[in-house]
Amino acid sequence: MNFEKNNQKDIRLSQLLSTADKNTAMPDMEFLDKLREQSTTEFLASSADRTKKPQIKIIPIWRIIMKSKITKIASVVMIIGLVVIGVTLINKTATPVYAFEQTIEAMRNITSVHFFINTINGDRIEMWLKVNPEIGDNEKFYIDGPEFKGAGTLNDSYIFMKKTNTVIHVTGPSHIIQFGQFIEEMVETAKNDNGTIQIKSEKIEGIKSVILLIIETDDYKMESRINPVTKLPISIQLMPKKDLGPGNILQSMEDFSFNESLPEGIFDFEIPEGAQVIEQ
Amino acid sequence: MDKDTEGEIAQGLMRGDRQAWLRLYDAYADPVWRSIYRLVGGDHATVADLVQETFLAAARSARNFRPDRGTLWIWLWTIARRRVALYYRKQRPSIGLNRAQNWWTSLNGEKFDWIDAGADMPLDILQSQELVTLVRTALRELPADYQTLLLAKYVDNHPVAQISEQMNCSPVSIRSKLARARKAFRKSFKKIVR
């Protein structure tokens, strides 16, 4: 009886799920043939890159950063998207009280982020980001540190180098900040690098207890403190174990605040008088 | 794909061997296309984009493939599923989904019995485009291995023995996972139509 009943249930479920097959088209063989060549080229290029630099496993975010035209500054800008969102999603597998979906949802509603970056050089850099909650991209950024100051959009950035009195103007995509993709990158990074992920609870002043998330691979250790109520980060600290390559100046990010009113004109950039503009 | 072939391809990928990549591509390009189509629907250009993104991402990370973490298919399909999820995350709320949800609300009958497979679903409902939208949406919410299992068992009608070989698991483990996958699908569906 049970067998028959289960069989009937299977048939019904099969009927239901098979609706997903409705109106599906046969594979486009011409397209797949072209993709065969394209993906093979990509595979071989990726393999060749690895053989050139066997000693350092550059994690994907850093690889993207290093492709950037304004390497050092862009690296700072980019890491935000990575850490702010990427860090939180690991919780999916780690603790039921800090589910990944909650964090994604929280981040979707963010319209602005303000925080400070500490670099390995001892500098403290202020950053503002305007976020488009529709798609999770940073639409605009503002950055101000002892050596440089800049503002821009994803396709048009100005960075004023204070010591040399030069402005680097970057048109075209100089850095990619898509929260969703950074999530992907973080997960893939953790998996590919055979990293360990730990979730702990830690008491800190002013907040009863915070979630302490530790991601550790052979190359780096990253500790993030997450507000258990808002599910948003409080601080993030990066501890490289190896030289991760040029441009990686991030040491920690702290004093996060979300959805603050943006200071008027914060993203407008005026070229200082007498500064030399370098187009890139 | 049998274990030996899978092992050979995996070793080749880790070495950066061109032939290994081509064997992987030739084995899975078609299934990836079809499976993405099942989740996304009839938009040919979108499917092509997602297939392309999947294989390019796979090509970039193929040398990191770890056989101890699952089969080649599960690895590849996990990448594809992420691309599909990312695509939908960037979209505005779907008008089609809203319409399908309203349609479901307007239906009479033992609706949750239909989803729990406790009663037959009327044919006209089974053939409706709104149901297709709801089923695809519910499937997209599931983890990659659940999607693979449900599609293999209930759409492609593969026997458990074959699935267990494909997924490098025992039949007992597959049955157990299938039970969890069915439960997850029903939960996902009910959440969408609630």
Tab-separated table of C-alpha atoms in Angstrom:
chain	number	residue	atom	x	y	z
A	1	MET	CA	0.000	0.000	0.000
A	2	ASN	CA	2.735	2.385	1.044
A	3	PHE	CA	4.675	1.660	-2.103
A	4	GLU	CA	1.656	2.469	-4.258
A	5	LYS	CA	0.970	5.616	-2.285
A	6	ASN	CA	4.557	6.769	-2.614
A	7	ASN	CA	4.543	5.934	-6.284
A	8	GLN	CA	1.438	8.042	-6.777
A	9	LYS	CA	3.068	10.893	-4.905
A	10	ASP	CA	6.139	10.589	-7.112
A	11	ILE	CA	3.997	10.800	-10.223
A	12	ARG	CA	2.266	13.917	-8.941
A	13	LEU	CA	5.519	15.574	-8.027
A	14	SER	CA	6.941	14.610	-11.377
A	15	GLN	CA	3.965	16.244	-13.117
A	16	LEU	CA	4.438	19.387	-11.089
A	17	LEU	CA	8.193	19.703	-11.525
A	18	SER	CA	8.056	18.820	-15.196
A	19	THR	CA	6.249	22.081	-15.802
A	20	ALA	CA	9.710	23.662	-15.519
A	21	ASP	CA	10.464	21.994	-18.833
A	22	LYS	CA	7.714	23.915	-20.587
A	23	ASN	CA	8.831	26.021	-23.551
A	24	THR	CA	12.483	25.194	-23.062
A	25	ALA	CA	14.485	25.388	-26.255
A	26	MET	CA	17.119	23.065	-27.608
A	27	PRO	CA	20.705	24.157	-26.996
A	28	ASP	CA	22.040	26.675	-29.498
A	29	MET	CA	24.850	24.603	-30.972
A	30	GLU	CA	26.477	27.458	-32.833
A	31	PHE	CA	26.664	29.456	-29.626
A	32	LEU	CA	27.962	26.484	-27.652
A	33	ASP	CA	30.661	25.841	-30.265
A	34	LYS	CA	31.917	29.408	-29.948
A	35	LEU	CA	31.781	29.199	-26.183
A	36	ARG	CA	33.820	25.997	-26.344
A	37	GLU	CA	36.692	27.916	-27.890
A	38	GLN	CA	36.251	30.948	-25.691
A	39	SER	CA	36.127	28.988	-22.435
A	40	THR	CA	39.120	26.874	-23.460
A	41	THR	CA	41.125	30.037	-24.053
A	42	GLU	CA	40.022	31.344	-20.659
A	43	PHE	CA	40.959	28.074	-18.987
A	44	LEU	CA	44.416	28.032	-20.552
A	45	ALA	CA	45.008	31.704	-19.779
A	46	SER	CA	44.009	31.141	-16.189
A	47	SER	CA	46.319	28.141	-15.980
A	48	ALA	CA	49.178	30.140	-17.483
A	49	ASP	CA	48.671	32.897	-14.909
A	50	ARG	CA	48.993	30.360	-12.152
A	51	THR	CA	52.232	28.925	-13.461
A	52	LYS	CA	53.782	32.364	-13.600
A	53	LYS	CA	53.089	33.051	-9.927
A	54	PRO	CA	53.178	29.748	-8.140
A	55	GLN	CA	54.224	31.065	-4.760
A	56	ILE	CA	51.402	33.477	-4.094
A	57	LYS	CA	47.793	32.419	-4.200
A	58	ILE	CA	46.090	35.713	-4.892
A	59	ILE	CA	42.543	35.599	-3.731
A	60	PRO	CA	39.995	36.672	-6.332
A	61	ILE	CA	39.215	40.074	-4.871
A	62	TRP	CA	42.842	41.001	-4.909
A	63	ARG	CA	43.184	39.778	-8.423
A	64	ILE	CA	40.370	42.081	-9.455
A	65	ILE	CA	41.878	44.914	-7.505
A	66	MET	CA	45.220	44.488	-9.159
A	67	LYS	CA	43.611	44.781	-12.575
A	68	SER	CA	42.358	48.161	-11.561
A	69	LYS	CA	43.894	51.199	-13.139
A	70	ILE	CA	44.115	53.073	-9.866
A	71	THR	CA	45.411	50.164	-7.967
A	72	LYS	CA	46.043	51.346	-4.472
A	73	ILE	CA	43.018	53.504	-4.036
A	74	ALA	CA	40.703	51.287	-5.927
A	75	SER	CA	41.756	48.426	-3.712
A	76	VAL	CA	40.507	50.280	-0.721
A	77	VAL	CA	37.268	51.126	-2.447
A	78	MET	CA	36.680	47.629	-3.623
A	79	ILE	CA	37.340	45.818	-0.446
A	80	ILE	CA	34.326	47.456	1.049
A	81	GLY	CA	31.907	45.606	-1.119
A	82	LEU	CA	33.751	42.427	-0.450
A	83	VAL	CA	33.963	42.554	3.237
A	84	VAL	CA	30.816	44.339	4.154
A	85	ILE	CA	28.658	41.848	2.390
A	86	GLY	CA	30.828	38.895	1.676
A	87	VAL	CA	31.734	38.285	5.237
A	88	THR	CA	28.222	37.944	6.408
A	89	LEU	CA	27.104	35.287	4.037
A	90	ILE	CA	29.337	32.624	5.417
A	91	ASN	CA	27.039	32.480	8.351
A	92	LYS	CA	24.593	30.460	6.335
A	93	THR	CA	26.415	27.294	7.138
A	94	ALA	CA	27.591	28.267	10.547
A	95	THR	CA	24.813	29.458	12.770
A	96	PRO	CA	21.051	29.544	12.588
A	97	VAL	CA	20.846	32.831	14.477
A	98	TYR	CA	22.864	34.628	11.846
A	99	ALA	CA	21.381	33.398	8.606
A	100	PHE	CA	22.817	34.624	5.378
A	101	GLU	CA	19.418	35.636	4.043
A	102	GLN	CA	18.978	38.081	6.912
A	103	THR	CA	22.199	39.804	6.062
A	104	ILE	CA	21.482	39.974	2.380
A	105	GLU	CA	18.139	41.474	3.160
A	106	ALA	CA	19.714	44.004	5.519
A	107	MET	CA	22.284	44.986	2.945
A	108	ARG	CA	19.677	45.378	0.239
A	109	ASN	CA	18.121	48.178	2.216
A	110	ILE	CA	21.321	50.145	2.684
A	111	THR	CA	21.516	53.456	0.909
A	112	SER	CA	24.830	54.722	2.255
A	113	VAL	CA	27.893	53.539	4.151
A	114	HIS	CA	30.349	55.686	6.074
A	115	PHE	CA	33.457	54.256	7.702
A	116	PHE	CA	37.188	54.600	8.272
A	117	ILE	CA	40.019	52.513	6.890
A	118	ASN	CA	43.318	51.925	8.622
A	119	THR	CA	46.154	51.019	6.270
A	120	ILE	CA	49.349	49.087	6.804
A	121	ASN	CA	51.172	52.401	6.439
A	122	GLY	CA	49.437	53.756	9.519
A	123	ASP	CA	47.122	56.072	7.580
A	124	ARG	CA	43.473	56.574	8.444
A	125	ILE	CA	41.184	57.074	5.479
A	126	GLU	CA	37.586	58.196	5.493
A	127	MET	CA	35.104	56.761	3.029
A	128	TRP	CA	31.545	57.405	1.982
A	129	LEU	CA	29.611	55.193	-0.399
A	130	LYS	CA	26.251	55.765	-1.974
A	131	VAL	CA	24.591	52.446	-2.596
A	132	ASN	CA	21.857	51.613	-5.035
A	133	PRO	CA	19.687	49.176	-3.073
A	134	GLU	CA	17.962	48.029	-6.255
A	135	ILE	CA	21.025	46.235	-7.489
A	136	GLY	CA	23.462	46.449	-4.587
A	137	ASP	CA	26.057	48.436	-6.504
A	138	ASN	CA	27.969	51.357	-5.111
A	139	GLU	CA	26.940	54.214	-7.328
A	140	LYS	CA	29.334	56.810	-5.939
A	141	PHE	CA	32.302	56.976	-3.622
A	142	TYR	CA	34.253	59.552	-1.686
A	143	ILE	CA	37.652	58.881	-0.163
A	144	ASP	CA	39.954	61.092	1.872
A	145	GLY	CA	43.322	60.102	3.305
A	146	PRO	CA	46.633	61.779	4.170
A	147	GLU	CA	48.078	61.137	0.712
A	148	PHE	CA	45.081	61.360	-1.564
A	149	LYS	CA	41.509	62.462	-1.891
A	150	GLY	CA	38.987	61.439	-4.495
A	151	ALA	CA	35.445	60.938	-5.590
A	152	GLY	CA	33.619	59.425	-8.486
A	153	THR	CA	31.283	56.923	-9.931
A	154	LEU	CA	31.941	53.447	-11.236
A	155	ASN	CA	32.813	54.863	-14.645
A	156	ASP	CA	34.370	58.200	-13.862
A	157	SER	CA	36.789	58.653	-10.957
A	158	TYR	CA	39.086	61.468	-9.837
A	159	ILE	CA	41.917	60.872	-7.380
A	160	PHE	CA	43.994	63.842	-6.225
A	161	MET	CA	47.504	62.848	-5.139
A	162	LYS	CA	48.380	65.479	-2.573
A	163	LYS	CA	52.164	65.184	-2.588
A	164	THR	CA	52.596	65.418	-6.330
A	165	ASN	CA	49.685	67.795	-6.932
A	166	THR	CA	48.314	65.554	-9.661
A	167	VAL	CA	44.836	64.328	-10.390
A	168	ILE	CA	44.342	60.898	-11.888
A	169	HIS	CA	41.171	60.863	-13.953
A	170	VAL	CA	39.969	57.376	-14.745
A	171	THR	CA	37.194	56.917	-17.243
A	172	GLY	CA	35.631	53.574	-17.893
A	173	PRO	CA	35.197	50.936	-15.238
A	174	SER	CA	38.102	51.345	-12.874
A	175	HIS	CA	36.745	49.057	-10.239
A	176	ILE	CA	33.852	46.700	-10.012
A	177	ILE	CA	31.715	46.873	-6.946
A	178	GLN	CA	28.790	44.551	-7.136
A	179	PHE	CA	27.793	43.214	-3.808
A	180	GLY	CA	26.319	40.059	-5.237
A	181	GLN	CA	29.498	39.271	-7.085
A	182	PHE	CA	31.585	39.883	-4.037
A	183	ILE	CA	29.490	37.410	-2.183
A	184	GLU	CA	30.240	34.944	-4.886
A	185	GLU	CA	33.894	35.803	-4.698
A	186	MET	CA	34.029	35.368	-0.951
A	187	VAL	CA	32.373	31.995	-1.024
A	188	GLU	CA	34.545	30.822	-3.867
A	189	THR	CA	37.621	32.208	-2.179
A	190	ALA	CA	36.897	30.421	1.050
A	191	LYS	CA	36.202	27.193	-0.803
A	192	ASN	CA	39.035	27.405	-3.267
A	193	ASP	CA	41.587	28.320	-0.653
A	194	ASN	CA	40.460	25.548	1.624
A	195	GLY	CA	39.799	28.108	4.296
A	196	THR	CA	38.265	27.672	7.696
A	197	ILE	CA	35.315	29.658	8.932
A	198	GLN	CA	34.568	30.145	12.578
A	199	ILE	CA	31.719	31.933	14.271
A	200	LYS	CA	32.106	33.069	17.828
A	201	SER	CA	30.400	35.404	20.210
A	202	GLU	CA	32.324	38.267	21.729
A	203	LYS	CA	31.379	40.899	24.274
A	204	ILE	CA	32.381	44.439	23.486
A	205	GLU	CA	31.626	47.715	25.168
A	206	GLY	CA	28.289	49.265	24.297
A	207	ILE	CA	26.868	46.191	22.667
A	208	LYS	CA	25.845	43.181	24.669
A	209	SER	CA	27.596	40.706	22.426
A	210	VAL	CA	28.663	40.628	18.815
A	211	ILE	CA	29.173	37.907	16.284
A	212	LEU	CA	32.825	37.332	15.594
A	213	LEU	CA	33.385	35.822	12.200
A	214	ILE	CA	36.827	34.502	11.372
A	215	ILE	CA	37.802	33.426	7.876
A	216	GLU	CA	41.257	31.967	7.666
A	217	THR	CA	43.238	30.553	4.757
A	218	ASP	CA	46.918	29.938	4.162
A	219	ASP	CA	47.167	33.488	2.841
A	220	TYR	CA	45.194	35.597	5.265
A	221	LYS	CA	43.004	35.784	8.301
A	222	MET	CA	40.041	38.090	8.392
A	223	GLU	CA	38.103	38.889	11.542
A	224	SER	CA	34.773	40.650	11.317
A	225	ARG	CA	32.589	41.791	14.118
A	226	ILE	CA	28.913	41.779	13.229
A	227	ASN	CA	26.090	43.509	15.023
A	228	PRO	CA	23.705	40.704	15.992
A	229	VAL	CA	20.693	43.000	15.805
A	230	THR	CA	21.234	44.787	12.504
A	231	LYS	CA	23.317	41.963	10.985
A	232	LEU	CA	25.655	44.627	9.641
A	233	PRO	CA	29.409	44.810	10.243
A	234	ILE	CA	30.915	46.840	13.043
A	235	SER	CA	34.551	46.349	12.134
A	236	ILE	CA	36.689	44.211	9.876
A	237	GLN	CA	40.333	43.378	10.333
A	238	LEU	CA	42.564	41.785	7.734
A	239	MET	CA	45.756	39.970	8.669
A	240	PRO	CA	47.708	38.771	5.614
A	241	LYS	CA	50.057	35.876	6.195
A	242	LYS	CA	51.877	36.451	2.940
A	243	ASP	CA	52.646	39.309	0.625
A	244	LEU	CA	49.385	39.619	-1.248
A	245	GLY	CA	50.897	41.817	-3.891
A	246	PRO	CA	51.104	45.539	-4.544
A	247	GLY	CA	48.159	47.723	-3.726
A	248	ASN	CA	46.886	45.760	-0.783
A	249	ILE	CA	47.089	48.381	1.893
A	250	LEU	CA	43.997	47.539	3.869
A	251	GLN	CA	44.533	46.641	7.497
A	252	SER	CA	41.151	47.255	9.045
A	253	MET	CA	37.854	49.046	8.640
A	254	GLU	CA	35.925	50.406	11.559
A	255	ASP	CA	33.325	52.870	12.781
A	256	PHE	CA	30.784	51.754	10.213
A	257	SER	CA	27.561	53.651	10.038
A	258	PHE	CA	24.797	52.881	7.585
A	259	ASN	CA	22.043	54.923	5.982
A	260	GLU	CA	23.346	58.249	7.265
A	261	SER	CA	22.364	61.381	5.414
A	262	LEU	CA	25.017	62.096	2.836
A	263	PRO	CA	26.854	65.402	3.279
A	264	GLU	CA	25.841	67.770	0.508
A	265	GLY	CA	28.125	67.638	-2.509
A	266	ILE	CA	30.291	64.926	-0.965
A	267	PHE	CA	30.691	63.170	-4.291
A	268	ASP	CA	31.461	66.282	-6.314
A	269	PHE	CA	35.105	66.608	-7.198
A	270	GLU	CA	36.823	69.849	-8.112
A	271	ILE	CA	40.273	69.744	-9.630
A	272	PRO	CA	42.577	71.778	-7.357
A	273	GLU	CA	44.081	74.826	-8.962
A	274	GLY	CA	47.426	74.122	-10.605
A	275	ALA	CA	47.067	70.348	-10.381
A	276	GLN	CA	48.225	68.320	-13.338
A	277	VAL	CA	45.547	65.997	-14.687
A	278	ILE	CA	46.601	62.594	-15.883
A	279	GLU	CA	44.041	60.809	-18.021
A	280	GLN	CA	43.885	57.032	-17.743
B	1	MET	CA	29.977	10.167	-16.086
B	2	ASP	CA	31.744	7.198	-14.486
B	3	LYS	CA	34.168	7.602	-11.609
B	4	ASP	CA	37.284	6.870	-13.651
B	5	THR	CA	36.439	9.431	-16.316
B	6	GLU	CA	35.551	11.952	-13.659
B	7	GLY	CA	38.875	11.318	-11.912
B	8	GLU	CA	40.848	11.701	-15.133
B	9	ILE	CA	39.152	14.977	-15.986
B	10	ALA	CA	39.597	16.292	-12.456
B	11	GLN	CA	43.303	15.512	-12.483
B	12	GLY	CA	43.642	17.105	-15.913
B	13	LEU	CA	41.861	20.271	-14.815
B	14	MET	CA	44.166	20.640	-11.847
B	15	ARG	CA	47.157	20.334	-14.184
B	16	GLY	CA	45.708	22.887	-16.602
B	17	ASP	CA	45.316	20.286	-19.342
B	18	ARG	CA	43.398	21.523	-22.412
B	19	GLN	CA	41.938	18.125	-23.252
B	20	ALA	CA	40.517	17.770	-19.766
B	21	TRP	CA	38.704	21.068	-20.131
B	22	LEU	CA	37.314	20.064	-23.522
B	23	ARG	CA	36.093	16.746	-22.137
B	24	LEU	CA	34.362	18.550	-19.310
B	25	TYR	CA	32.816	21.068	-21.677
B	26	ASP	CA	31.642	18.458	-24.161
B	27	ALA	CA	30.071	16.403	-21.399
B	28	TYR	CA	28.266	19.237	-19.661
B	29	ALA	CA	27.609	22.128	-22.055
B	30	ASP	CA	24.314	20.645	-23.132
B	31	PRO	CA	23.092	19.723	-19.599
B	32	VAL	CA	24.078	23.150	-18.267
B	33	TRP	CA	22.124	24.824	-21.057
B	34	ARG	CA	19.041	22.698	-20.454
B	35	SER	CA	19.169	23.040	-16.688
B	36	ILE	CA	19.536	26.808	-16.806
B	37	TYR	CA	16.624	26.929	-19.226
B	38	ARG	CA	14.532	25.027	-16.732
B	39	LEU	CA	15.177	27.629	-14.073
B	40	VAL	CA	15.018	30.741	-16.215
B	41	GLY	CA	12.431	30.019	-18.855
B	42	GLY	CA	12.058	31.034	-22.436
B	43	ASP	CA	14.409	33.986	-22.760
B	44	HIS	CA	17.038	32.573	-25.115
B	45	ALA	CA	19.476	35.489	-24.819
B	46	THR	CA	19.437	35.389	-21.020
B	47	VAL	CA	20.049	31.659	-21.006
B	48	ALA	CA	22.959	32.086	-23.418
B	49	ASP	CA	24.466	34.818	-21.214
B	50	LEU	CA	24.171	32.687	-18.100
B	51	VAL	CA	25.657	29.636	-19.803
B	52	GLN	CA	28.550	31.762	-20.997
B	53	GLU	CA	29.134	33.288	-17.560
B	54	THR	CA	29.008	29.833	-16.003
B	55	PHE	CA	31.628	28.313	-18.255
B	56	LEU	CA	33.940	31.306	-18.135
B	57	ALA	CA	33.777	31.366	-14.335
B	58	ALA	CA	34.346	27.613	-14.294
B	59	ALA	CA	37.313	27.980	-16.651
B	60	ARG	CA	38.894	30.493	-14.298
B	61	SER	CA	38.498	28.316	-11.230
B	62	ALA	CA	38.809	24.834	-12.737
B	63	ARG	CA	42.301	24.310	-11.404
B	64	ASN	CA	40.908	24.634	-7.896
B	65	PHE	CA	38.367	21.871	-8.370
B	66	ARG	CA	38.470	19.531	-5.393
B	67	PRO	CA	37.052	16.046	-6.069
B	68	ASP	CA	36.589	15.419	-2.351
B	69	ARG	CA	33.940	18.159	-2.240
B	70	GLY	CA	31.623	16.696	-4.849
B	71	THR	CA	31.336	15.707	-8.448
B	72	LEU	CA	32.229	17.814	-11.462
B	73	TRP	CA	28.566	18.298	-12.214
B	74	ILE	CA	27.738	19.571	-8.738
B	75	TRP	CA	30.728	21.937	-8.908
B	76	LEU	CA	29.670	23.216	-12.322
B	77	TRP	CA	26.018	23.436	-11.420
B	78	THR	CA	26.830	25.314	-8.209
B	79	ILE	CA	28.535	27.952	-10.346
B	80	ALA	CA	25.571	28.052	-12.726
B	81	ARG	CA	23.084	28.320	-9.897
B	82	ARG	CA	24.996	31.266	-8.438
B	83	ARG	CA	24.917	33.016	-11.787
B	84	VAL	CA	21.188	32.450	-12.048
B	85	ALA	CA	20.659	33.689	-8.484
B	86	LEU	CA	22.774	36.755	-9.161
B	87	TYR	CA	20.824	37.472	-12.320
B	88	TYR	CA	17.530	37.428	-10.462
B	89	ARG	CA	18.922	39.431	-7.560
B	90	LYS	CA	19.669	42.254	-9.964
B	91	GLN	CA	16.234	42.184	-11.545
B	92	ARG	CA	13.365	44.315	-10.420
B	93	PRO	CA	10.524	42.334	-8.840
B	94	SER	CA	9.055	40.245	-11.610
B	95	ILE	CA	5.646	41.243	-12.945
B	96	GLY	CA	5.237	37.667	-14.085
B	97	LEU	CA	5.798	36.354	-10.581
B	98	ASN	CA	3.312	38.802	-9.083
B	99	ARG	CA	0.753	37.751	-11.634
B	100	ALA	CA	1.430	34.081	-10.900
B	101	GLN	CA	1.100	34.648	-7.165
B	102	ASN	CA	-2.243	36.410	-7.657
B	103	TRP	CA	-3.369	33.641	-9.948
B	104	TRP	CA	-2.532	31.044	-7.305
B	105	THR	CA	-4.404	33.002	-4.651
B	106	SER	CA	-7.484	33.096	-6.845
B	107	LEU	CA	-7.580	29.323	-7.325
B	108	ASN	CA	-10.051	27.166	-5.505
B	109	GLY	CA	-9.324	23.684	-4.272
B	110	GLU	CA	-6.973	21.858	-1.943
B	111	LYS	CA	-3.958	23.780	-3.153
B	112	PHE	CA	-1.451	22.644	-0.578
B	113	ASP	CA	-2.501	19.032	-1.131
B	114	TRP	CA	-1.508	19.514	-4.744
B	115	ILE	CA	1.922	20.750	-3.683
B	116	ASP	CA	2.305	17.983	-1.107
B	117	ALA	CA	1.328	15.515	-3.842
B	118	GLY	CA	-1.556	14.329	-1.704
B	119	ALA	CA	-4.097	15.002	-4.455
B	120	ASP	CA	-4.109	15.289	-8.218
B	121	MET	CA	-3.673	18.770	-9.604
B	122	PRO	CA	-6.277	19.632	-12.245
B	123	LEU	CA	-4.897	19.426	-15.769
B	124	ASP	CA	-5.726	23.007	-16.703
B	125	ILE	CA	-3.705	24.220	-13.721
B	126	LEU	CA	-0.812	21.898	-14.547
B	127	GLN	CA	-0.696	23.373	-18.032
B	128	SER	CA	-0.824	27.010	-17.000
B	129	GLN	CA	2.101	29.343	-17.552
B	130	GLU	CA	1.607	30.818	-14.060
B	131	LEU	CA	2.347	27.462	-12.476
B	132	VAL	CA	5.521	27.212	-14.545
B	133	THR	CA	6.630	30.569	-13.150
B	134	LEU	CA	5.950	29.470	-9.580
B	135	VAL	CA	7.695	26.111	-9.973
B	136	ARG	CA	10.777	27.720	-11.537
B	137	THR	CA	10.916	30.353	-8.824
B	138	ALA	CA	10.657	27.720	-6.103
B	139	LEU	CA	13.354	25.622	-7.735
B	140	ARG	CA	15.706	28.581	-8.006
B	141	GLU	CA	15.591	29.039	-4.245
B	142	LEU	CA	16.973	25.573	-3.588
B	143	PRO	CA	20.609	24.574	-3.108
B	144	ALA	CA	22.383	23.230	-6.184
B	145	ASP	CA	22.360	19.594	-5.089
B	146	TYR	CA	18.612	19.669	-4.359
B	147	GLN	CA	17.941	21.208	-7.764
B	148	THR	CA	20.051	18.550	-9.431
B	149	LEU	CA	18.352	15.723	-7.564
B	150	LEU	CA	14.806	16.888	-8.180
B	151	LEU	CA	15.367	17.548	-11.864
B	152	ALA	CA	17.176	14.244	-12.358
B	153	LYS	CA	14.570	12.185	-10.520
B	154	TYR	CA	11.303	13.885	-11.406
B	155	VAL	CA	11.917	15.623	-14.719
B	156	ASP	CA	14.515	13.445	-16.410
B	157	ASN	CA	13.120	10.343	-14.659
B	158	HIS	CA	16.523	8.900	-13.883
B	159	PRO	CA	16.450	5.944	-11.490
B	160	VAL	CA	18.017	6.401	-8.051
B	161	ALA	CA	20.824	3.978	-8.931
B	162	GLN	CA	21.880	6.152	-11.848
B	163	ILE	CA	21.654	9.343	-9.839
B	164	SER	CA	23.705	7.824	-7.039
B	165	GLU	CA	26.429	6.984	-9.531
B	166	GLN	CA	26.332	10.466	-11.056
B	167	MET	CA	26.514	12.120	-7.669
B	168	ASN	CA	29.021	9.707	-6.205
B	169	CYS	CA	26.716	8.825	-3.281
B	170	SER	CA	25.089	5.628	-2.104
B	171	PRO	CA	21.457	5.004	-3.132
B	172	VAL	CA	20.446	5.230	0.530
B	173	SER	CA	22.044	8.644	0.783
B	174	ILE	CA	20.340	9.768	-2.433
B	175	ARG	CA	16.915	8.667	-1.168
B	176	SER	CA	17.503	10.522	2.044
B	177	LYS	CA	18.613	13.650	0.184
B	178	LEU	CA	15.649	13.367	-2.149
B	179	ALA	CA	13.308	13.391	0.822
B	180	ARG	CA	14.956	16.583	2.075
B	181	ALA	CA	14.912	18.082	-1.425
B	182	ARG	CA	11.184	17.399	-1.811
B	183	LYS	CA	10.520	18.967	1.549
B	184	ALA	CA	12.638	21.990	0.666
B	185	PHE	CA	10.856	22.432	-2.653
B	186	ARG	CA	7.423	22.322	-1.038
B	187	LYS	CA	8.523	24.769	1.619
B	188	SER	CA	9.956	27.079	-1.025
B	189	PHE	CA	6.796	26.884	-3.136
B	190	LYS	CA	4.532	27.586	-0.186
B	191	LYS	CA	6.680	30.523	0.851
B	192	ILE	CA	6.370	32.042	-2.605
B	193	VAL	CA	2.602	31.711	-2.810
B	194	ARG	CA	1.913	32.701	0.785
